[in-house]
mmCIF file of C-alpha atoms in Angstrom:
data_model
loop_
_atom_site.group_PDB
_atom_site.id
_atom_site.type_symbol
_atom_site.label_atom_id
_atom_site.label_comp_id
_atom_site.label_asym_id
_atom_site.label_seq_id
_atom_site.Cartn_x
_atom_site.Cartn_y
_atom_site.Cartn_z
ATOM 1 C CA UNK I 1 -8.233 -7.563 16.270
ATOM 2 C CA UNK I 2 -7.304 -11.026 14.959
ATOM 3 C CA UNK I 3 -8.956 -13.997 17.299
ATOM 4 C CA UNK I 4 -7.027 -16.520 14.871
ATOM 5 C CA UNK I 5 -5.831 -20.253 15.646
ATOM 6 C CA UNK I 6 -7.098 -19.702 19.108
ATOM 7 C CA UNK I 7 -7.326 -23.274 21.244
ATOM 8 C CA UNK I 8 -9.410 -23.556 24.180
ATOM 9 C CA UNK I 9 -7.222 -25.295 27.530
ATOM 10 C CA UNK I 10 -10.965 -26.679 28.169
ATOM 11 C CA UNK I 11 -11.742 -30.073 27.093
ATOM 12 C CA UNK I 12 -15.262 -30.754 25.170
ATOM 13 C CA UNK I 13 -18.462 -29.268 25.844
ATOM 14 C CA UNK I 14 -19.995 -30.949 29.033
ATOM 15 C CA UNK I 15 -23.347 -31.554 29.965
ATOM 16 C CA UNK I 16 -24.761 -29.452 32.732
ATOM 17 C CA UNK I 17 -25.783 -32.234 34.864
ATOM 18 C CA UNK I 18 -21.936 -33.122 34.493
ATOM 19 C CA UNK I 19 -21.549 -29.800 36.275
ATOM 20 C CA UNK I 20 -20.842 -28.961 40.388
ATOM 21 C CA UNK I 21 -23.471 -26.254 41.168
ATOM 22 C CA UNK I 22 -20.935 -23.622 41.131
ATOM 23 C CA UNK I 23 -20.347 -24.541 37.214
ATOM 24 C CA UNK I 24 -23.536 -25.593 36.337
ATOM 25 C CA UNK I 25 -24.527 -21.408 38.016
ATOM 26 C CA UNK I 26 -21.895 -20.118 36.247
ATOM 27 C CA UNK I 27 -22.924 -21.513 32.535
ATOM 28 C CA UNK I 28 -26.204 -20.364 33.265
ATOM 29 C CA UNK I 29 -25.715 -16.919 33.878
ATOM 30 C CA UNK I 30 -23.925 -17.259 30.438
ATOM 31 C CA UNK I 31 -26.668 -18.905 28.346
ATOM 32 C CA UNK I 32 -28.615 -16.008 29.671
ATOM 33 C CA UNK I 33 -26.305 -13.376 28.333
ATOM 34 C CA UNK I 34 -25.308 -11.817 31.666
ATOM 35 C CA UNK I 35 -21.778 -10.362 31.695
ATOM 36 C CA UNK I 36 -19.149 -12.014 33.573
ATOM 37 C CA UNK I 37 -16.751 -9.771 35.136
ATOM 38 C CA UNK I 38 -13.230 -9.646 36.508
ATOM 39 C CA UNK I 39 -14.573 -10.516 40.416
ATOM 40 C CA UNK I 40 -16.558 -13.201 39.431
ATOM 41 C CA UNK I 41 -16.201 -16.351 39.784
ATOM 42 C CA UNK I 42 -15.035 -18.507 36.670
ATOM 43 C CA UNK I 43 -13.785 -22.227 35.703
ATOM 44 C CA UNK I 44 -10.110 -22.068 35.526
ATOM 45 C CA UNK I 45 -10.024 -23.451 32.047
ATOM 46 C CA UNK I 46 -12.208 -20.242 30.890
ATOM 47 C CA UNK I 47 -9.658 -17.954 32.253
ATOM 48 C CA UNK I 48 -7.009 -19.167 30.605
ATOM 49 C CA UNK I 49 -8.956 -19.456 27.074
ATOM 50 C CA UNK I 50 -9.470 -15.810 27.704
ATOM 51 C CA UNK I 51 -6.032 -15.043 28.250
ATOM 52 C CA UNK I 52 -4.883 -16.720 25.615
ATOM 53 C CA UNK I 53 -7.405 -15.269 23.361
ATOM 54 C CA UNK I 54 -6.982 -11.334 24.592
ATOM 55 C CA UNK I 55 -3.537 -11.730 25.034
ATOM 56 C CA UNK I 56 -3.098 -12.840 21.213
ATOM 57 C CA UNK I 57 -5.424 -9.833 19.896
ATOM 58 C CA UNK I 58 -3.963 -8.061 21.993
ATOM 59 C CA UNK I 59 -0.008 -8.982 20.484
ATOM 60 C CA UNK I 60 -1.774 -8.774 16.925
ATOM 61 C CA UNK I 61 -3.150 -4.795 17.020
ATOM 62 C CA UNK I 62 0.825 -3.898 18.436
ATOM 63 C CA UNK I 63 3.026 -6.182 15.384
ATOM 64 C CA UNK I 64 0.277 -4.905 13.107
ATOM 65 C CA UNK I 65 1.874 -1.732 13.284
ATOM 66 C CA UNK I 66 4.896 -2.749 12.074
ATOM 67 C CA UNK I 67 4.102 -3.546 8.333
ATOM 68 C CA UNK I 68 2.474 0.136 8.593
ATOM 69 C CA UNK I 69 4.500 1.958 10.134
ATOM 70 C CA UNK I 70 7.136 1.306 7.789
ATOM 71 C CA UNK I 71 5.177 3.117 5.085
ATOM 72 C CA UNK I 72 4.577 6.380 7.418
ATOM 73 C CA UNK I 73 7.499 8.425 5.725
ATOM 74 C CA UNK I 74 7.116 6.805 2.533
ATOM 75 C CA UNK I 75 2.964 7.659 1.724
ATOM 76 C CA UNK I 76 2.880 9.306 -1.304
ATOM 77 C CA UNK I 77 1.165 12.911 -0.407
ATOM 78 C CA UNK I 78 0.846 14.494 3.383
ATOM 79 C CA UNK I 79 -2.599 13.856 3.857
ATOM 80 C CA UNK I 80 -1.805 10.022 3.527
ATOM 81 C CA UNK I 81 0.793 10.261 5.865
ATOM 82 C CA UNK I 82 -1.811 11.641 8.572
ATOM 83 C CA UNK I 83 -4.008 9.560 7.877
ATOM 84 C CA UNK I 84 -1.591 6.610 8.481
ATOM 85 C CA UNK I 85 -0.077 7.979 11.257
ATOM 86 C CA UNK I 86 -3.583 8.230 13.117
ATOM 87 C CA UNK I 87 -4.119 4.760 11.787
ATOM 88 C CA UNK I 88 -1.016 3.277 13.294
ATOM 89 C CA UNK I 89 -1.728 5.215 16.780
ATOM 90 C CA UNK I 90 -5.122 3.620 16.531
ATOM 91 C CA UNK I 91 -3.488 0.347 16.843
ATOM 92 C CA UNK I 92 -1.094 1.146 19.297
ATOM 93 C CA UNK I 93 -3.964 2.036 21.423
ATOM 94 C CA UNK I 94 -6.282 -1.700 20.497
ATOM 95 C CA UNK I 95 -3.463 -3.072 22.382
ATOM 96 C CA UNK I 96 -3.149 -1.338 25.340
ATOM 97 C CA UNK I 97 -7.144 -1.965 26.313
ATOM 98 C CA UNK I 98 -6.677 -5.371 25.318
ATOM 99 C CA UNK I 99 -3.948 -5.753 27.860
ATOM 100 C CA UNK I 100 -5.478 -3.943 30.246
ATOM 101 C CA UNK I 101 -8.577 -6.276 30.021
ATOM 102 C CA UNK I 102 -5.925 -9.220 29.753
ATOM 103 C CA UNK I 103 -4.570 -8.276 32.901
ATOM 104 C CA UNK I 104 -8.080 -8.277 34.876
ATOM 105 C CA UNK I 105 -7.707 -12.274 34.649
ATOM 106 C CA UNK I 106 -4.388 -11.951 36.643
ATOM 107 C CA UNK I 107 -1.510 -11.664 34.156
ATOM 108 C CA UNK I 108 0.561 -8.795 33.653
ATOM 109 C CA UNK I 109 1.369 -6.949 30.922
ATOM 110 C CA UNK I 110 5.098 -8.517 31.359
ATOM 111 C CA UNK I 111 4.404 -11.862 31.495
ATOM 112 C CA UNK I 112 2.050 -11.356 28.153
ATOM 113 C CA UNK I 113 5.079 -9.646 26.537
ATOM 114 C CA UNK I 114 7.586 -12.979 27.775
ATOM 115 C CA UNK I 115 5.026 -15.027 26.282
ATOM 116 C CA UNK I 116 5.129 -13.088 22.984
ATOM 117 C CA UNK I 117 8.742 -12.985 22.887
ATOM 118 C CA UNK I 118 9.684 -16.556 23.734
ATOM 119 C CA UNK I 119 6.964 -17.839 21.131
ATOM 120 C CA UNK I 120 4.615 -19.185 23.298
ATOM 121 C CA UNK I 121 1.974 -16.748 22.682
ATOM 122 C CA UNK I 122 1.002 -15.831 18.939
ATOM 123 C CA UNK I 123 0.009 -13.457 16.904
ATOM 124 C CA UNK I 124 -2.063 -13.137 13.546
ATOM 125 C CA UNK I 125 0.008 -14.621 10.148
ATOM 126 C CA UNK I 126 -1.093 -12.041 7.835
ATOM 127 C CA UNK I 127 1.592 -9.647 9.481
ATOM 128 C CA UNK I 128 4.015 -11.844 8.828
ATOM 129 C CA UNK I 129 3.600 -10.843 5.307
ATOM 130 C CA UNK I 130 5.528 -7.918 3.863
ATOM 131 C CA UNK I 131 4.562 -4.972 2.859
ATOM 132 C CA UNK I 132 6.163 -3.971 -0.561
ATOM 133 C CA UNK I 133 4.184 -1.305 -2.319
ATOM 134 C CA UNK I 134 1.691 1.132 -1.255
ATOM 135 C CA UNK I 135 -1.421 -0.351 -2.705
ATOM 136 C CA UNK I 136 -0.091 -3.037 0.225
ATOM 137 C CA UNK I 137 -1.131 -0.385 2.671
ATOM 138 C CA UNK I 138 -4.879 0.035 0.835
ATOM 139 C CA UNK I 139 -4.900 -4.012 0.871
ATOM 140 C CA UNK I 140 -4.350 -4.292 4.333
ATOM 141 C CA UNK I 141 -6.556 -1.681 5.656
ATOM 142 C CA UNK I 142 -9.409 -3.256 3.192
ATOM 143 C CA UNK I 143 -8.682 -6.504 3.172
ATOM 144 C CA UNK I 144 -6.872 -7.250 6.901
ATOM 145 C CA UNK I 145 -8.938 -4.749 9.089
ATOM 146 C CA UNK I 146 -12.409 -5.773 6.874
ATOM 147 C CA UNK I 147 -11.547 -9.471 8.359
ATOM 148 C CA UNK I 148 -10.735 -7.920 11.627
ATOM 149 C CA UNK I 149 -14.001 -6.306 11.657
ATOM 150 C CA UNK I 150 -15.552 -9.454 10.806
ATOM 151 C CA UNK I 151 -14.023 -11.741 13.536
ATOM 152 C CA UNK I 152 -14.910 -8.655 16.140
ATOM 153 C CA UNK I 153 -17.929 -7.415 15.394
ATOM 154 C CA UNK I 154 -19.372 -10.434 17.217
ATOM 155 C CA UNK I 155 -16.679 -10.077 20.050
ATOM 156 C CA UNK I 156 -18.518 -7.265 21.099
ATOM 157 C CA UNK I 157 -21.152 -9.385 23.021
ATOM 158 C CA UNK I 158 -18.679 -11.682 23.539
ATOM 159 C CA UNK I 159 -19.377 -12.734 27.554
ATOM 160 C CA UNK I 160 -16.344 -11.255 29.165
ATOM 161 C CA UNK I 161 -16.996 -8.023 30.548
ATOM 162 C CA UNK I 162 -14.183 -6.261 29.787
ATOM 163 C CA UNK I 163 -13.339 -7.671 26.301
ATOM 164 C CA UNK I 164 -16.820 -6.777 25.417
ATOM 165 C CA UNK I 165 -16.587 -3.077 26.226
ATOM 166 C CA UNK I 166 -12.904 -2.571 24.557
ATOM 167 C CA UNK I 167 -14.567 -4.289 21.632
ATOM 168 C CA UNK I 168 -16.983 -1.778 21.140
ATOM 169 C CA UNK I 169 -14.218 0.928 20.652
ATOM 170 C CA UNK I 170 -12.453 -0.812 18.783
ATOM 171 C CA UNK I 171 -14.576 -1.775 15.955
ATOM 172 C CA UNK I 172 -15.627 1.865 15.609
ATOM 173 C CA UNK I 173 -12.123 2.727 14.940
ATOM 174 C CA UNK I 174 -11.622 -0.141 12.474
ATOM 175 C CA UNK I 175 -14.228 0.734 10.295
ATOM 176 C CA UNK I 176 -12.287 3.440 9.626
ATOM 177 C CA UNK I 177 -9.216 1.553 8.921
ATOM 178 C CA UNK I 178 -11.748 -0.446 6.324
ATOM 179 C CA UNK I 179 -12.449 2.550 4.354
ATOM 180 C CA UNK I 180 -9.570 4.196 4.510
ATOM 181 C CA UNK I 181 -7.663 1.032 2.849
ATOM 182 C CA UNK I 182 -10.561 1.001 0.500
ATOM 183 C CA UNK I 183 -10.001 4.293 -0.702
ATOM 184 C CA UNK I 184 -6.634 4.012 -1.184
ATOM 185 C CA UNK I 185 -7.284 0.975 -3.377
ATOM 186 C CA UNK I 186 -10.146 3.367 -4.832
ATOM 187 C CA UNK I 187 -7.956 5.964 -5.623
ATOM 188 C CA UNK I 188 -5.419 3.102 -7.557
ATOM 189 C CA UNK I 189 -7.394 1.225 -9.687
ATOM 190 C CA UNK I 190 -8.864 3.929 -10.886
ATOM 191 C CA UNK I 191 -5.352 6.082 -11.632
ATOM 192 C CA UNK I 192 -2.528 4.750 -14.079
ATOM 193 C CA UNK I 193 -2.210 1.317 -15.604
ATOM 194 C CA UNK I 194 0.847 0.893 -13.640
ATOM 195 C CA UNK I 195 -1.380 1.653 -10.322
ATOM 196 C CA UNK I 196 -3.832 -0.607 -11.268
ATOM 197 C CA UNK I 197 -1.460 -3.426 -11.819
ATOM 198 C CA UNK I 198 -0.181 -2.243 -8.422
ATOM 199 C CA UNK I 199 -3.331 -2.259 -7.168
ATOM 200 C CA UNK I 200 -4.324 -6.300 -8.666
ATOM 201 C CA UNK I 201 -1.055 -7.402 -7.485
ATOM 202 C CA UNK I 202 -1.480 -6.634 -3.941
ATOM 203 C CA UNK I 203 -4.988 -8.087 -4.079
ATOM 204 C CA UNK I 204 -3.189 -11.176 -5.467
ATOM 205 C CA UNK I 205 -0.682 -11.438 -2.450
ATOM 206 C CA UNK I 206 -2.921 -10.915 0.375
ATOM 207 C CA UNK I 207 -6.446 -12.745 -0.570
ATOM 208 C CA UNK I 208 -5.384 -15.672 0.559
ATOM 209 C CA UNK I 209 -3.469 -14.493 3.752
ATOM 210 C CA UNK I 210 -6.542 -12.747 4.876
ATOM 211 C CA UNK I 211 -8.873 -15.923 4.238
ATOM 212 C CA UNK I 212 -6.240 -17.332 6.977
ATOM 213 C CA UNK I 213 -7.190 -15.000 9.324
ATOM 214 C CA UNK I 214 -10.532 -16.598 9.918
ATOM 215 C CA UNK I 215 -7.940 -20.038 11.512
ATOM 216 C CA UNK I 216 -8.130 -23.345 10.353
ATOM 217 C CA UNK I 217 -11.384 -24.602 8.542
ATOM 218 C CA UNK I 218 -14.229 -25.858 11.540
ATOM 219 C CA UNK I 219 -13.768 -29.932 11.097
ATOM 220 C CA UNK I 220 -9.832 -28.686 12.133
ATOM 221 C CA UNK I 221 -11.024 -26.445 14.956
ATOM 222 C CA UNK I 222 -11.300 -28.808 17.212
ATOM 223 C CA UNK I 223 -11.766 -27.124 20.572
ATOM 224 C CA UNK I 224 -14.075 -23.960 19.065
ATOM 225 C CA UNK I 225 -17.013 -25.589 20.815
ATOM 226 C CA UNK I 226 -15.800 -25.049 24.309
ATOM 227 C CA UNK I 227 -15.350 -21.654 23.154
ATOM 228 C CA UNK I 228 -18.362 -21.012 21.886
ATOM 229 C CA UNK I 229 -20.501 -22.780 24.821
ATOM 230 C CA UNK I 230 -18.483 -19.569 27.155
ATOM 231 C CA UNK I 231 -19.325 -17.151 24.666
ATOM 232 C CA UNK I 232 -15.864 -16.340 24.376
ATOM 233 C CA UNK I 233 -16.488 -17.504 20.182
ATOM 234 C CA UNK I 234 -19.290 -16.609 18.669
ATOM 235 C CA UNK I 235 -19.116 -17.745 14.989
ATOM 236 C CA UNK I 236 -17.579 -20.846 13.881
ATOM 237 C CA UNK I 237 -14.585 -19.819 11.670
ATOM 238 C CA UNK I 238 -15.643 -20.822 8.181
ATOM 239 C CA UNK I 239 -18.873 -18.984 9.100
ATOM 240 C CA UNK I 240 -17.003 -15.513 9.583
ATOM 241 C CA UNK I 241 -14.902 -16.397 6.229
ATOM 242 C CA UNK I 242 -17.490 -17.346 4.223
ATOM 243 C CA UNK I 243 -19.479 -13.949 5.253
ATOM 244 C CA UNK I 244 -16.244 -11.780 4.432
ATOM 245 C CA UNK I 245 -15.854 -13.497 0.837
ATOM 246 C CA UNK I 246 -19.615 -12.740 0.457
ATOM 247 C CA UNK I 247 -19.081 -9.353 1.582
ATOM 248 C CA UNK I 248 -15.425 -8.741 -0.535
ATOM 249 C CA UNK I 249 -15.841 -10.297 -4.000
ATOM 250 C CA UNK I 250 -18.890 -7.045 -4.660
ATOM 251 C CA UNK I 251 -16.068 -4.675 -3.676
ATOM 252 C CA UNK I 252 -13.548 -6.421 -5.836
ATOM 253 C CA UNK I 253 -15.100 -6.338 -8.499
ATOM 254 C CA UNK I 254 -17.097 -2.634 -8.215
ATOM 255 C CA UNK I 255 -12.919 -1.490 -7.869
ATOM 256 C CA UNK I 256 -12.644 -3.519 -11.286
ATOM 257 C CA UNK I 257 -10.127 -6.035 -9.811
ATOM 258 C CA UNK I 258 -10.052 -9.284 -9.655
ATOM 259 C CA UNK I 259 -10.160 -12.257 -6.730
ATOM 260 C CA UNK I 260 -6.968 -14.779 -7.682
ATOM 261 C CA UNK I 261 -9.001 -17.380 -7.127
ATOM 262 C CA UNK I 262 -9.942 -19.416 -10.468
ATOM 263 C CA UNK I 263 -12.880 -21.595 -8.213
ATOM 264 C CA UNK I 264 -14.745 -18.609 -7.159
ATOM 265 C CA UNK I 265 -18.384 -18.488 -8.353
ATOM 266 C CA UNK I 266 -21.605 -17.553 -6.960
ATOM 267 C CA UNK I 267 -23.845 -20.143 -5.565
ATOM 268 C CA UNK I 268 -27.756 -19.887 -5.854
ATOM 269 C CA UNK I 269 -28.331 -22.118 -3.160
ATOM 270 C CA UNK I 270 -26.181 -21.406 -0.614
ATOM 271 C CA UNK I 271 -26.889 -17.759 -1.440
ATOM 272 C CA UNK I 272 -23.079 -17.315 -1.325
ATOM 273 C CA UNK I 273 -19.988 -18.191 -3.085
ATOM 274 C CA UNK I 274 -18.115 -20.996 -3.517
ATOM 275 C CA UNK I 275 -14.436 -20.449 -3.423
ATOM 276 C CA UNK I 276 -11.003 -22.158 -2.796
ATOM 277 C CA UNK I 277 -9.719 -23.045 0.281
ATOM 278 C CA UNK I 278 -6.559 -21.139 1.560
ATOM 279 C CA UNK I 279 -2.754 -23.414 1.662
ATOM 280 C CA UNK I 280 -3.586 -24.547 4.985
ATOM 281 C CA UNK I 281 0.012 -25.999 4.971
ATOM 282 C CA UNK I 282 1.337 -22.314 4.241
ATOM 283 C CA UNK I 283 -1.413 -21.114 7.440
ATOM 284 C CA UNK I 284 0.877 -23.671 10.079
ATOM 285 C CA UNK I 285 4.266 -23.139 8.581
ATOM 286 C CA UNK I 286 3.815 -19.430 9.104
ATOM 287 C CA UNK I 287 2.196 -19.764 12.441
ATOM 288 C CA UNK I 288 5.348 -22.222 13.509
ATOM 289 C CA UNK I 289 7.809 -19.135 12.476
ATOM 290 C CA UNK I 290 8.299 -19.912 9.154
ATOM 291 C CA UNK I 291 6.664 -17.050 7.427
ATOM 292 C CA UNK I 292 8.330 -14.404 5.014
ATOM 293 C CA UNK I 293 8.947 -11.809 8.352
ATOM 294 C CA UNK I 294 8.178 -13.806 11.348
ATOM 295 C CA UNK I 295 11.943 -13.390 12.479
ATOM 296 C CA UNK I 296 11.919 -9.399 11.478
ATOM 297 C CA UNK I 297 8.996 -8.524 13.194
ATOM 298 C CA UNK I 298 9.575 -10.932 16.238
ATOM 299 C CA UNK I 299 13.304 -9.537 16.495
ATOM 300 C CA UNK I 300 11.608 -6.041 16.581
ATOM 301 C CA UNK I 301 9.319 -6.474 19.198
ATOM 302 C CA UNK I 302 11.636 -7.292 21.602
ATOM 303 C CA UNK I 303 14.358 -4.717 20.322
ATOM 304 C CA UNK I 304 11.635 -2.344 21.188
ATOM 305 C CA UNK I 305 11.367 -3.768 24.511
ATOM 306 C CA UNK I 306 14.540 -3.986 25.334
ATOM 307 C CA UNK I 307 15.407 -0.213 23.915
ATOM 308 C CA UNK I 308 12.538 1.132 26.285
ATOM 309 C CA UNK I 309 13.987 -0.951 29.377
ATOM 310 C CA UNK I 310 15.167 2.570 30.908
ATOM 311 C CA UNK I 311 11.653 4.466 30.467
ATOM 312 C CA UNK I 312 9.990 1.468 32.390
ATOM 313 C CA UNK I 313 12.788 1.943 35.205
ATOM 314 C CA UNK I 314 12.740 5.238 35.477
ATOM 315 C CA UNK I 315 8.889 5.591 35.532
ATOM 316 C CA UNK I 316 9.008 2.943 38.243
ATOM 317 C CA UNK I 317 11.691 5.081 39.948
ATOM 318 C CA UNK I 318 9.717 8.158 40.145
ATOM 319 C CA UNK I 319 6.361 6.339 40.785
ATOM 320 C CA UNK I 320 8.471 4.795 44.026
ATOM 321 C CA UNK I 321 9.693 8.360 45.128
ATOM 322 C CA UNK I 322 6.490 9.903 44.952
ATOM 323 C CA UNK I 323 5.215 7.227 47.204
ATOM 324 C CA UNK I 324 7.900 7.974 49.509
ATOM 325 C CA UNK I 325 6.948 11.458 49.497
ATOM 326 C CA UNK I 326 3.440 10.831 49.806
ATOM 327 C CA UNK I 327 4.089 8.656 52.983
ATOM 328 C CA UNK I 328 6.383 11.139 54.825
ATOM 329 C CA UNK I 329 3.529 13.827 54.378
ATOM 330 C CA UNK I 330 1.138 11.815 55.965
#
């Protein structure tokens, strides 16, 4: 979902007659938009980019549960609980294909959660925000999963076999997530004054947040065009944010909110808006571990993992039995 302050373990883009013939084959096949699949052959360096990449999404659609899923019991009618509910499940299952593609490229699914839990892998800032109304929950699913959308739309002819094809399902399912957040903040700034003001202030919180989601501005990027040469990238990061703001600000304003952002104003020429630049110093603090939950939602994660130790062992338990079984018979 969130393909944020991803760096490439490649080194600058190199020129194909700085290639071997088994690199210089394999960039081909890539510039001609052929599929590269678990068997294949593939640099070392692209691997790992992938990994890191996949294995981050991947960490991102799971903790973005968490800011959700705390507002299950709370929604304010039964058919918003449902909804949420199928929305959270949703998420639960971005993750698994994304591990399960992550784990093509020779990881497992334990040594992606170690990396998650010892900080060495991240996931996206904006759920490091909290959650503390439920217009947060409209924001979120407008704002958070209309980024998402953004950043993976693209992903879905990304050249990875099997990030491509989990891609495809999963944008599907975020578009609902879109609307559904979208209605919610429908549905408030059109009821009281009070939900309105609700419905502003959670706009206020998390415009800049999701701006962040995009990663740091392109002249910061500095390994993106590695990325994009693979086709693991591929849009530049201010390109995807300016398209969301372009996208965003109509909404805003048909909801009769408004964007906190006092620089905002269309642009003839560009044929898009101008606007402010997030707190990029805000963007690293919180991806260091310094945000308003990082500890609470890293802390739950591996609660969760240590809780479910026992279903793990005793899956693997009857998994080896049947085996055993299976062998006997034979």
């Amino acid at each position: 979902m969130y393909a944020q302050m991803v760096k490439s373990t490649g080194q600058a883009v190199r020129d194909k007659s700085e290639m071997n013939p088994q690199e210089r084959a394999f960039q081909e096949r890539i510039d001609a938009g052929e599929k590269i699949e678990p068997k294949d052959w593939m640099p070392e360096a692209y691997r790992k980019n992938l990994i890191r990449q996949i294995g981050q999404h991947a960490h991102s659609e799971i903790v973005g549960q968490l800011p959700e899923g705390n507002w299950i019991t709370r929604a304010p009618t039964l058919e918003r609980k449902a909804i949420l509910l199928a929305k959270v499940q949703d998420e639960a299952g971005h993750g698994l294909y994304l591990y399960c593609a992550a784990e093509t490229l020779g990881i497992s699914r334990d040594e992606l959660f170690e990396q998650l839990h010892s900080g060495k892998m991240k996931y996206s800032s904006i759920f490091n925000y909290p959650t503390l109304t439920w217009a947060d929950m409209g924001a979120v699913g407008w704002l958070v999963d209309g980024a998402a959308i953004m950043n993976q739309v693209p992903l879905q002819r990304t050249s990875f076999g099997p990030y491509s094809r989990a891609m495809i399902r999963i944008c599907k399912e975020e578009s609902f997530h879109q609307r559904q957040g979208f209605d919610i903040m429908m549905k408030m700034a059109n009821g009281t004054e009070a939900q309105k003001r609700m419905a502003q202030d959670a706009l206020n919180r998390f415009w800049f947040p999701a701006l962040m989601m995009f990663g740091p501005s392109d002249k910061d990027s500095v390994h993106s065009a590695q990325s994009m040469a693979w086709k693991i990238k591929m849009n530049t990061n201010d390109e995807l944010r300016q398209k969301f703001v372009d996208q965003t600000v109509p909404q805003a304003e048909y909801l009769g909110l408004t964007v906190p952002d006092e620089n905002l104003v269309w642009n003839e020429e560009k044929g898009g808006y101008d606007f402010s630049e997030p707190d990029w110093n805000e963007f690293f603090d919180v991806i260091s571990g310094n945000g308003p939950c990082n500890t609470e939602r890293l802390e739950t994660r591996k609660n969760a993992w240590e809780d479910g130790a026992w279903v793990r062992e005793a899956m693997q338990a009857h998994a080896e039995k049947r085996a055993a079984r299976a062998k006997a018979a034979a």
